[in-house]
Amino acid sequence: MALFDALLELADDHLVLGHRLSEWCGHAPMLEEDLAMPNMALDLIGSARTLYDYAGQVEGKGRSEDDLAYLRGEREYRNCLLVERPNRDFAHTMLRQLYFVAFMHPYWTAAADSSDEVIRGVAGKAVKEMAYHIRHAGEWVIRLGDGTEESARRMADAVDDLHLYTGELFEAGAETDDDVLPDRAALQPAWEVTIDHVFGEAGLTRPVIPHPQTGGRTGLHGEDLGHMLADMQSTHRAHPGATW
Amino acid sequence: MANEMPLWEVFIRPRNGLSHKHVGSIHAADEVLALQAARDVYTRRGEGNSIWVVPSSAITASDPEQASENFEPGEKIYRHPTFYDIPEEVGHM
């Protein structure tokens, strides 16, 4: 079930971050961002849906995308810790987005050569989406980091809070055949180039974290994920099989 | 917020060969974010392949008070090119 587990890691990353972004819907600081963040959320959730659907087929037990998204508990989720971190403020949200998509862009670029047809399909669409997310989140990190006293303070706080979780992005997860999914560790240099470029313009310094916080790939999450899943899953659990 | 987030007018070209057309306006801190906001707000359903953003303050508009002298040419029907006989050979114009 190695491929099943690897697909869940990937799908969970996308669904959890997509849901986090969707929490801004109706609450964003301005109308323009109130559309931009759900746009990005839907990009991520779209990839998650295809990956869950495929994972269900690979598993062969008849579980649908909804079963996998709504009927697994916190300890069964395999997302990295970064994506479950709460929104806090706009600076945290944009930095978290940049950290993740600066990783996913080279990831999907490499996955475009996968031996797996479904992965190639997701990658082809996601590469374009990730390029835009980097631009959007990156421009905001630059403007907040290099903005007012308050925005610079908030962005520096976000770096302090979130950088600890970036090391897990490059950690090996469930093993698959060599040419199905990219090697995460090999993507770190590309990620650092993107982050350093943005941080250079934003007047931020990339911290060095000797011991990153990890555990998400084995289901060891922070308490925030449980609250998020309770919110996300409650309707489906209260009304099993409901459709609209 | 008005000072930090000036207004921009958004123009979209639906496809090659057509002109950019005004579609609305957005708030953004600068031209880079204005283009992104315009993309997010106005091109979600494949509405176009090119965007212009222009600071609203850069637009000089005609005065509504002068509408009658500007836009009501009255009986100057000779301005309409309808007084020519078009030869048969020209065909449909």
mmCIF file of C-alpha atoms in Angstrom:
data_model
loop_
_atom_site.group_PDB
_atom_site.id
_atom_site.type_symbol
_atom_site.label_atom_id
_atom_site.label_comp_id
_atom_site.label_asym_id
_atom_site.label_seq_id
_atom_site.Cartn_x
_atom_site.Cartn_y
_atom_site.Cartn_z
ATOM 1 C CA MET A 1 0.000 0.000 0.000
ATOM 2 C CA ALA A 2 3.021 2.253 -0.355
ATOM 3 C CA LEU A 3 1.485 4.161 -3.246
ATOM 4 C CA PHE A 4 -1.798 4.556 -1.346
ATOM 5 C CA ASP A 5 0.051 6.067 1.633
ATOM 6 C CA ALA A 6 2.110 8.360 -0.580
ATOM 7 C CA LEU A 7 -1.032 9.590 -2.364
ATOM 8 C CA LEU A 8 -2.698 10.301 0.985
ATOM 9 C CA GLU A 9 0.270 12.395 2.147
ATOM 10 C CA LEU A 10 0.035 14.465 -0.987
ATOM 11 C CA ALA A 11 -3.759 14.732 -0.978
ATOM 12 C CA ASP A 12 -3.890 15.602 2.737
ATOM 13 C CA ASP A 13 -1.353 18.423 2.257
ATOM 14 C CA HIS A 14 -3.565 19.901 -0.439
ATOM 15 C CA LEU A 15 -6.911 19.471 1.287
ATOM 16 C CA VAL A 16 -5.739 20.803 4.651
ATOM 17 C CA LEU A 17 -4.073 23.889 3.182
ATOM 18 C CA GLY A 18 -7.034 24.394 0.850
ATOM 19 C CA HIS A 19 -9.404 24.280 3.802
ATOM 20 C CA ARG A 20 -7.249 26.686 5.796
ATOM 21 C CA LEU A 21 -7.348 29.176 2.925
ATOM 22 C CA SER A 22 -11.096 28.717 2.538
ATOM 23 C CA GLU A 23 -11.528 29.810 6.166
ATOM 24 C CA TRP A 24 -10.719 33.324 4.960
ATOM 25 C CA CYS A 25 -13.712 33.365 2.607
ATOM 26 C CA GLY A 26 -15.896 36.281 3.685
ATOM 27 C CA HIS A 27 -13.271 37.474 6.187
ATOM 28 C CA ALA A 28 -10.405 38.676 3.991
ATOM 29 C CA PRO A 29 -9.030 42.183 4.523
ATOM 30 C CA MET A 30 -10.338 43.286 1.112
ATOM 31 C CA LEU A 31 -12.670 42.005 -1.593
ATOM 32 C CA GLU A 32 -9.791 41.331 -3.986
ATOM 33 C CA GLU A 33 -8.151 38.937 -1.520
ATOM 34 C CA ASP A 34 -11.522 37.485 -0.601
ATOM 35 C CA LEU A 35 -11.573 36.135 -4.153
ATOM 36 C CA ALA A 36 -7.863 35.414 -4.507
ATOM 37 C CA MET A 37 -7.654 33.118 -1.478
ATOM 38 C CA PRO A 38 -10.658 30.930 -2.351
ATOM 39 C CA ASN A 39 -9.298 30.785 -5.935
ATOM 40 C CA MET A 40 -6.088 29.334 -4.545
ATOM 41 C CA ALA A 41 -8.003 27.120 -2.106
ATOM 42 C CA LEU A 42 -9.973 25.618 -4.975
ATOM 43 C CA ASP A 43 -6.789 24.943 -6.947
ATOM 44 C CA LEU A 44 -5.475 22.945 -3.998
ATOM 45 C CA ILE A 45 -8.751 21.166 -3.275
ATOM 46 C CA GLY A 46 -9.064 20.288 -6.976
ATOM 47 C CA SER A 47 -5.712 18.484 -6.872
ATOM 48 C CA ALA A 48 -6.697 16.813 -3.580
ATOM 49 C CA ARG A 49 -9.902 15.434 -5.104
ATOM 50 C CA THR A 50 -8.106 13.753 -7.990
ATOM 51 C CA LEU A 51 -5.494 12.331 -5.617
ATOM 52 C CA TYR A 52 -8.097 10.974 -3.136
ATOM 53 C CA ASP A 53 -10.094 9.447 -5.930
ATOM 54 C CA TYR A 54 -6.969 7.750 -7.259
ATOM 55 C CA ALA A 55 -5.908 6.660 -3.754
ATOM 56 C CA GLY A 56 -9.308 5.021 -3.293
ATOM 57 C CA GLN A 57 -8.859 3.062 -6.531
ATOM 58 C CA VAL A 58 -5.319 2.040 -5.601
ATOM 59 C CA GLU A 59 -6.493 0.844 -2.189
ATOM 60 C CA GLY A 60 -9.259 -1.187 -3.784
ATOM 61 C CA LYS A 61 -11.618 -1.197 -0.794
ATOM 62 C CA GLY A 62 -14.272 0.954 -2.394
ATOM 63 C CA ARG A 63 -13.467 4.128 -0.456
ATOM 64 C CA SER A 64 -14.445 7.327 -2.287
ATOM 65 C CA GLU A 65 -12.766 10.732 -2.159
ATOM 66 C CA ASP A 66 -15.398 11.820 0.378
ATOM 67 C CA ASP A 67 -14.767 8.759 2.569
ATOM 68 C CA LEU A 68 -11.065 9.568 2.643
ATOM 69 C CA ALA A 69 -11.533 13.291 3.267
ATOM 70 C CA TYR A 70 -14.407 13.216 5.752
ATOM 71 C CA LEU A 71 -14.225 9.899 7.550
ATOM 72 C CA ARG A 72 -10.637 9.722 8.734
ATOM 73 C CA GLY A 73 -9.586 11.020 12.133
ATOM 74 C CA GLU A 74 -6.720 13.312 12.970
ATOM 75 C CA ARG A 75 -4.207 10.499 13.582
ATOM 76 C CA GLU A 76 -4.972 9.062 10.140
ATOM 77 C CA TYR A 77 -4.194 12.325 8.384
ATOM 78 C CA ARG A 78 -0.725 12.342 6.818
ATOM 79 C CA ASN A 79 -0.260 16.030 5.950
ATOM 80 C CA CYS A 80 2.883 17.892 6.947
ATOM 81 C CA LEU A 81 2.513 20.176 9.968
ATOM 82 C CA LEU A 82 3.086 23.402 8.023
ATOM 83 C CA VAL A 83 -0.232 23.252 6.161
ATOM 84 C CA GLU A 84 -2.337 22.743 9.290
ATOM 85 C CA ARG A 85 -0.929 25.796 11.085
ATOM 86 C CA PRO A 86 -3.772 28.225 11.817
ATOM 87 C CA ASN A 87 -4.299 31.323 9.691
ATOM 88 C CA ARG A 88 -3.501 33.734 12.542
ATOM 89 C CA ASP A 89 -3.167 36.884 10.398
ATOM 90 C CA PHE A 90 -2.713 37.705 6.710
ATOM 91 C CA ALA A 91 1.100 37.672 7.081
ATOM 92 C CA HIS A 92 1.043 34.119 8.472
ATOM 93 C CA THR A 93 -1.340 33.006 5.753
ATOM 94 C CA MET A 94 0.717 34.401 2.885
ATOM 95 C CA LEU A 95 4.010 33.118 4.289
ATOM 96 C CA ARG A 96 2.594 29.620 4.881
ATOM 97 C CA GLN A 97 1.332 29.663 1.303
ATOM 98 C CA LEU A 98 4.715 30.753 -0.063
ATOM 99 C CA TYR A 99 6.562 28.079 1.941
ATOM 100 C CA PHE A 100 4.296 25.337 0.619
ATOM 101 C CA VAL A 101 3.979 26.369 -3.016
ATOM 102 C CA ALA A 102 7.694 27.163 -3.354
ATOM 103 C CA PHE A 103 8.061 23.453 -2.596
ATOM 104 C CA MET A 104 5.175 22.180 -4.703
ATOM 105 C CA HIS A 105 6.206 24.033 -7.864
ATOM 106 C CA PRO A 106 9.483 22.106 -8.312
ATOM 107 C CA TYR A 107 7.695 18.993 -7.017
ATOM 108 C CA TRP A 108 5.038 19.049 -9.730
ATOM 109 C CA THR A 109 7.598 20.120 -12.332
ATOM 110 C CA ALA A 110 9.549 16.935 -11.553
ATOM 111 C CA ALA A 111 6.337 14.877 -11.326
ATOM 112 C CA ALA A 112 5.421 15.874 -14.887
ATOM 113 C CA ASP A 113 7.831 13.074 -15.934
ATOM 114 C CA SER A 114 6.252 10.501 -13.612
ATOM 115 C CA SER A 115 5.698 6.969 -14.865
ATOM 116 C CA ASP A 116 2.154 7.264 -13.458
ATOM 117 C CA GLU A 117 -0.450 8.725 -15.781
ATOM 118 C CA VAL A 118 -2.686 10.196 -13.054
ATOM 119 C CA ILE A 119 0.272 11.907 -11.386
ATOM 120 C CA ARG A 120 1.353 13.347 -14.720
ATOM 121 C CA GLY A 121 -2.171 14.673 -15.220
ATOM 122 C CA VAL A 122 -2.313 16.411 -11.840
ATOM 123 C CA ALA A 123 1.207 17.759 -12.320
ATOM 124 C CA GLY A 124 0.450 19.334 -15.695
ATOM 125 C CA LYS A 125 -2.347 21.429 -14.218
ATOM 126 C CA ALA A 126 -0.749 22.081 -10.834
ATOM 127 C CA VAL A 127 2.552 23.463 -12.200
ATOM 128 C CA LYS A 128 0.738 26.482 -13.653
ATOM 129 C CA GLU A 129 -1.322 26.976 -10.514
ATOM 130 C CA MET A 130 1.723 26.803 -8.243
ATOM 131 C CA ALA A 131 3.576 29.348 -10.379
ATOM 132 C CA TYR A 132 0.729 31.794 -9.816
ATOM 133 C CA HIS A 133 0.507 31.042 -6.084
ATOM 134 C CA ILE A 134 4.229 31.772 -5.728
ATOM 135 C CA ARG A 135 3.754 35.082 -7.468
ATOM 136 C CA HIS A 136 0.717 36.059 -5.413
ATOM 137 C CA ALA A 137 2.013 34.975 -1.998
ATOM 138 C CA GLY A 138 5.559 36.134 -2.827
ATOM 139 C CA GLU A 139 4.469 39.656 -3.766
ATOM 140 C CA TRP A 140 2.553 39.946 -0.502
ATOM 141 C CA VAL A 141 5.462 38.664 1.596
ATOM 142 C CA ILE A 142 7.674 41.275 -0.075
ATOM 143 C CA ARG A 143 5.208 44.100 0.518
ATOM 144 C CA LEU A 144 4.449 43.179 4.109
ATOM 145 C CA GLY A 145 8.091 42.458 4.972
ATOM 146 C CA ASP A 146 9.200 45.714 3.394
ATOM 147 C CA GLY A 147 6.081 47.700 4.304
ATOM 148 C CA THR A 148 5.055 49.541 7.446
ATOM 149 C CA GLU A 149 6.483 48.991 10.895
ATOM 150 C CA GLU A 150 3.470 46.868 11.813
ATOM 151 C CA SER A 151 3.441 44.776 8.626
ATOM 152 C CA ALA A 152 7.203 44.117 8.936
ATOM 153 C CA ARG A 153 6.745 43.040 12.552
ATOM 154 C CA ARG A 154 3.880 40.716 11.648
ATOM 155 C CA MET A 155 5.839 39.154 8.793
ATOM 156 C CA ALA A 156 8.903 38.644 11.000
ATOM 157 C CA ASP A 157 6.623 37.006 13.607
ATOM 158 C CA ALA A 158 5.239 34.715 10.914
ATOM 159 C CA VAL A 159 8.773 33.644 9.950
ATOM 160 C CA ASP A 160 9.531 32.970 13.628
ATOM 161 C CA ASP A 161 6.384 30.873 13.994
ATOM 162 C CA LEU A 162 6.390 28.951 10.739
ATOM 163 C CA HIS A 163 9.948 28.349 9.628
ATOM 164 C CA LEU A 164 10.241 25.567 12.195
ATOM 165 C CA TYR A 165 7.817 23.491 10.121
ATOM 166 C CA THR A 166 9.480 23.848 6.715
ATOM 167 C CA GLY A 167 12.095 21.125 7.265
ATOM 168 C CA GLU A 168 9.362 18.484 7.153
ATOM 169 C CA LEU A 169 8.614 19.359 3.527
ATOM 170 C CA PHE A 170 11.848 17.638 2.504
ATOM 171 C CA GLU A 171 11.434 14.582 4.701
ATOM 172 C CA ALA A 172 10.902 11.248 2.974
ATOM 173 C CA GLY A 173 7.407 9.832 3.448
ATOM 174 C CA ALA A 174 5.848 6.604 2.269
ATOM 175 C CA GLU A 175 8.083 4.947 -0.298
ATOM 176 C CA THR A 176 6.954 4.366 -3.860
ATOM 177 C CA ASP A 177 8.631 3.018 -6.949
ATOM 178 C CA ASP A 178 11.451 5.314 -8.001
ATOM 179 C CA ASP A 179 9.887 7.061 -10.957
ATOM 180 C CA VAL A 180 6.349 7.631 -9.602
ATOM 181 C CA LEU A 181 6.829 10.600 -7.260
ATOM 182 C CA PRO A 182 9.788 12.993 -6.905
ATOM 183 C CA ASP A 183 12.361 12.705 -4.132
ATOM 184 C CA ARG A 184 11.431 15.485 -1.712
ATOM 185 C CA ALA A 185 14.939 16.037 -0.326
ATOM 186 C CA ALA A 186 16.254 16.812 -3.809
ATOM 187 C CA LEU A 187 13.890 19.796 -4.067
ATOM 188 C CA GLN A 188 15.333 21.725 -1.132
ATOM 189 C CA PRO A 189 17.859 23.768 -3.173
ATOM 190 C CA ALA A 190 15.117 24.974 -5.544
ATOM 191 C CA TRP A 191 12.897 25.880 -2.582
ATOM 192 C CA GLU A 192 15.720 27.831 -0.948
ATOM 193 C CA VAL A 193 16.364 29.792 -4.140
ATOM 194 C CA THR A 194 12.715 30.916 -4.259
ATOM 195 C CA ILE A 195 12.552 31.761 -0.557
ATOM 196 C CA ASP A 196 15.880 33.621 -0.592
ATOM 197 C CA HIS A 197 14.815 35.639 -3.611
ATOM 198 C CA VAL A 198 11.572 36.736 -1.922
ATOM 199 C CA PHE A 199 13.178 37.253 1.484
ATOM 200 C CA GLY A 200 15.924 39.343 -0.118
ATOM 201 C CA GLU A 201 13.357 41.776 -1.465
ATOM 202 C CA ALA A 202 11.262 41.608 1.696
ATOM 203 C CA GLY A 203 14.185 42.406 3.996
ATOM 204 C CA LEU A 204 13.721 39.100 5.831
ATOM 205 C CA THR A 205 16.361 36.606 6.892
ATOM 206 C CA ARG A 206 15.860 32.890 6.387
ATOM 207 C CA PRO A 207 16.465 31.286 9.770
ATOM 208 C CA VAL A 208 18.505 28.119 10.109
ATOM 209 C CA ILE A 209 16.568 25.522 12.086
ATOM 210 C CA PRO A 210 18.806 22.671 13.238
ATOM 211 C CA HIS A 211 15.904 20.540 14.495
ATOM 212 C CA PRO A 212 12.733 21.102 12.503
ATOM 213 C CA GLN A 213 9.366 20.108 13.961
ATOM 214 C CA THR A 214 8.051 17.026 12.163
ATOM 215 C CA GLY A 215 5.613 14.169 12.726
ATOM 216 C CA GLY A 216 2.740 14.854 10.363
ATOM 217 C CA ARG A 217 3.650 11.999 8.012
ATOM 218 C CA THR A 218 3.164 9.535 10.885
ATOM 219 C CA GLY A 219 -0.072 11.155 12.072
ATOM 220 C CA LEU A 220 1.404 13.130 14.974
ATOM 221 C CA HIS A 221 -0.273 16.508 14.575
ATOM 222 C CA GLY A 222 -0.684 19.680 16.576
ATOM 223 C CA GLU A 223 -3.985 20.244 18.345
ATOM 224 C CA ASP A 224 -5.118 22.710 15.674
ATOM 225 C CA LEU A 225 -5.691 20.004 13.072
ATOM 226 C CA GLY A 226 -8.300 18.273 15.258
ATOM 227 C CA HIS A 227 -10.315 21.483 15.530
ATOM 228 C CA MET A 228 -10.054 22.075 11.813
ATOM 229 C CA LEU A 229 -11.168 18.550 10.928
ATOM 230 C CA ALA A 230 -14.073 18.728 13.373
ATOM 231 C CA ASP A 231 -15.272 21.825 11.578
ATOM 232 C CA MET A 232 -14.612 20.431 8.091
ATOM 233 C CA GLN A 233 -16.118 16.982 8.715
ATOM 234 C CA SER A 234 -19.094 17.763 10.964
ATOM 235 C CA THR A 235 -21.675 18.204 8.212
ATOM 236 C CA HIS A 236 -20.694 15.043 6.401
ATOM 237 C CA ARG A 237 -20.640 13.037 9.621
ATOM 238 C CA ALA A 238 -24.000 14.421 10.773
ATOM 239 C CA HIS A 239 -25.646 13.665 7.435
ATOM 240 C CA PRO A 240 -23.954 10.549 6.027
ATOM 241 C CA GLY A 241 -24.396 10.208 2.295
ATOM 242 C CA ALA A 242 -26.016 13.629 1.881
ATOM 243 C CA THR A 243 -25.552 15.182 -1.549
ATOM 244 C CA TRP A 244 -26.371 18.546 -3.077
ATOM 245 C CA MET B 1 -7.152 52.606 3.160
ATOM 246 C CA ALA B 2 -7.989 54.848 0.208
ATOM 247 C CA ASN B 3 -4.469 56.285 0.206
ATOM 248 C CA GLU B 4 -2.709 52.953 0.663
ATOM 249 C CA MET B 5 -4.976 51.143 -1.794
ATOM 250 C CA PRO B 6 -5.682 53.370 -4.757
ATOM 251 C CA LEU B 7 -8.319 52.482 -7.322
ATOM 252 C CA TRP B 8 -7.382 50.937 -10.686
ATOM 253 C CA GLU B 9 -9.507 50.565 -13.803
ATOM 254 C CA VAL B 10 -9.329 47.120 -15.391
ATOM 255 C CA PHE B 11 -9.401 46.431 -19.129
ATOM 256 C CA ILE B 12 -9.581 42.907 -20.550
ATOM 257 C CA ARG B 13 -9.002 41.715 -24.094
ATOM 258 C CA PRO B 14 -11.255 38.730 -24.655
ATOM 259 C CA ARG B 15 -9.150 37.326 -27.492
ATOM 260 C CA ASN B 16 -6.531 38.256 -30.050
ATOM 261 C CA GLY B 17 -7.689 40.768 -32.616
ATOM 262 C CA LEU B 18 -10.210 42.466 -30.325
ATOM 263 C CA SER B 19 -9.670 45.600 -28.257
ATOM 264 C CA HIS B 20 -9.250 45.774 -24.517
ATOM 265 C CA LYS B 21 -12.595 46.588 -22.962
ATOM 266 C CA HIS B 22 -13.290 48.196 -19.604
ATOM 267 C CA VAL B 23 -14.696 45.598 -17.197
ATOM 268 C CA GLY B 24 -14.571 47.294 -13.780
ATOM 269 C CA SER B 25 -12.203 48.445 -11.092
ATOM 270 C CA ILE B 26 -10.220 47.078 -8.145
ATOM 271 C CA HIS B 27 -8.195 48.381 -5.207
ATOM 272 C CA ALA B 28 -4.490 47.554 -5.012
ATOM 273 C CA ALA B 29 -1.343 48.998 -3.477
ATOM 274 C CA ASP B 30 0.647 49.073 -6.730
ATOM 275 C CA GLU B 31 0.588 47.991 -10.363
ATOM 276 C CA VAL B 32 1.910 44.468 -9.761
ATOM 277 C CA LEU B 33 -0.754 43.661 -7.189
ATOM 278 C CA ALA B 34 -3.338 45.468 -9.314
ATOM 279 C CA LEU B 35 -2.679 43.051 -12.190
ATOM 280 C CA GLN B 36 -2.961 40.084 -9.831
ATOM 281 C CA ALA B 37 -6.183 41.381 -8.294
ATOM 282 C CA ALA B 38 -7.615 42.017 -11.758
ATOM 283 C CA ARG B 39 -6.698 38.476 -12.783
ATOM 284 C CA ASP B 40 -8.334 37.037 -9.658
ATOM 285 C CA VAL B 41 -11.489 39.128 -9.810
ATOM 286 C CA TYR B 42 -12.188 39.394 -13.542
ATOM 287 C CA THR B 43 -10.667 36.380 -15.339
ATOM 288 C CA ARG B 44 -11.895 33.453 -13.276
ATOM 289 C CA ARG B 45 -13.973 32.013 -16.093
ATOM 290 C CA GLY B 46 -11.578 32.428 -18.990
ATOM 291 C CA GLU B 47 -12.767 35.925 -19.884
ATOM 292 C CA GLY B 48 -9.591 37.018 -21.600
ATOM 293 C CA ASN B 49 -5.936 36.656 -22.531
ATOM 294 C CA SER B 50 -4.612 40.118 -21.722
ATOM 295 C CA ILE B 51 -5.166 42.595 -18.885
ATOM 296 C CA TRP B 52 -4.447 46.305 -18.628
ATOM 297 C CA VAL B 53 -4.689 48.173 -15.351
ATOM 298 C CA VAL B 54 -4.688 51.956 -15.269
ATOM 299 C CA PRO B 55 -4.701 54.152 -12.170
ATOM 300 C CA SER B 56 -8.199 55.631 -11.998
ATOM 301 C CA SER B 57 -6.594 58.968 -11.171
ATOM 302 C CA ALA B 58 -4.917 58.939 -14.607
ATOM 303 C CA ILE B 59 -8.259 59.038 -16.394
ATOM 304 C CA THR B 60 -9.658 62.396 -17.429
ATOM 305 C CA ALA B 61 -13.398 62.167 -17.871
ATOM 306 C CA SER B 62 -15.808 64.404 -19.694
ATOM 307 C CA ASP B 63 -18.033 66.608 -17.571
ATOM 308 C CA PRO B 64 -21.602 65.288 -17.291
ATOM 309 C CA GLU B 65 -22.751 68.934 -17.155
ATOM 310 C CA GLN B 66 -21.484 69.364 -20.708
ATOM 311 C CA ALA B 67 -23.299 66.301 -21.971
ATOM 312 C CA SER B 68 -25.749 68.226 -24.111
ATOM 313 C CA GLU B 69 -23.165 70.312 -25.943
ATOM 314 C CA ASN B 70 -20.843 67.302 -26.268
ATOM 315 C CA PHE B 71 -23.150 64.539 -27.265
ATOM 316 C CA GLU B 72 -26.309 65.876 -28.842
ATOM 317 C CA PRO B 73 -25.422 66.832 -32.392
ATOM 318 C CA GLY B 74 -29.081 67.348 -33.233
ATOM 319 C CA GLU B 75 -30.148 67.477 -36.867
ATOM 320 C CA LYS B 76 -26.724 67.125 -38.501
ATOM 321 C CA ILE B 77 -27.849 64.167 -40.532
ATOM 322 C CA TYR B 78 -25.183 64.965 -43.155
ATOM 323 C CA ARG B 79 -22.670 63.454 -40.725
ATOM 324 C CA HIS B 80 -24.085 60.026 -41.434
ATOM 325 C CA PRO B 81 -22.631 58.545 -44.631
ATOM 326 C CA THR B 82 -25.967 57.705 -46.163
ATOM 327 C CA PHE B 83 -26.013 60.107 -49.096
ATOM 328 C CA TYR B 84 -24.034 58.036 -51.535
ATOM 329 C CA ASP B 85 -25.220 55.633 -54.181
ATOM 330 C CA ILE B 86 -23.079 52.550 -53.891
ATOM 331 C CA PRO B 87 -22.371 50.945 -57.275
ATOM 332 C CA GLU B 88 -23.679 47.412 -57.679
ATOM 333 C CA GLU B 89 -20.153 46.061 -58.306
ATOM 334 C CA VAL B 90 -19.010 47.063 -54.804
ATOM 335 C CA GLY B 91 -21.343 44.532 -53.295
ATOM 336 C CA HIS B 92 -22.121 44.335 -49.614
ATOM 337 C CA MET B 93 -20.499 46.995 -47.458
#
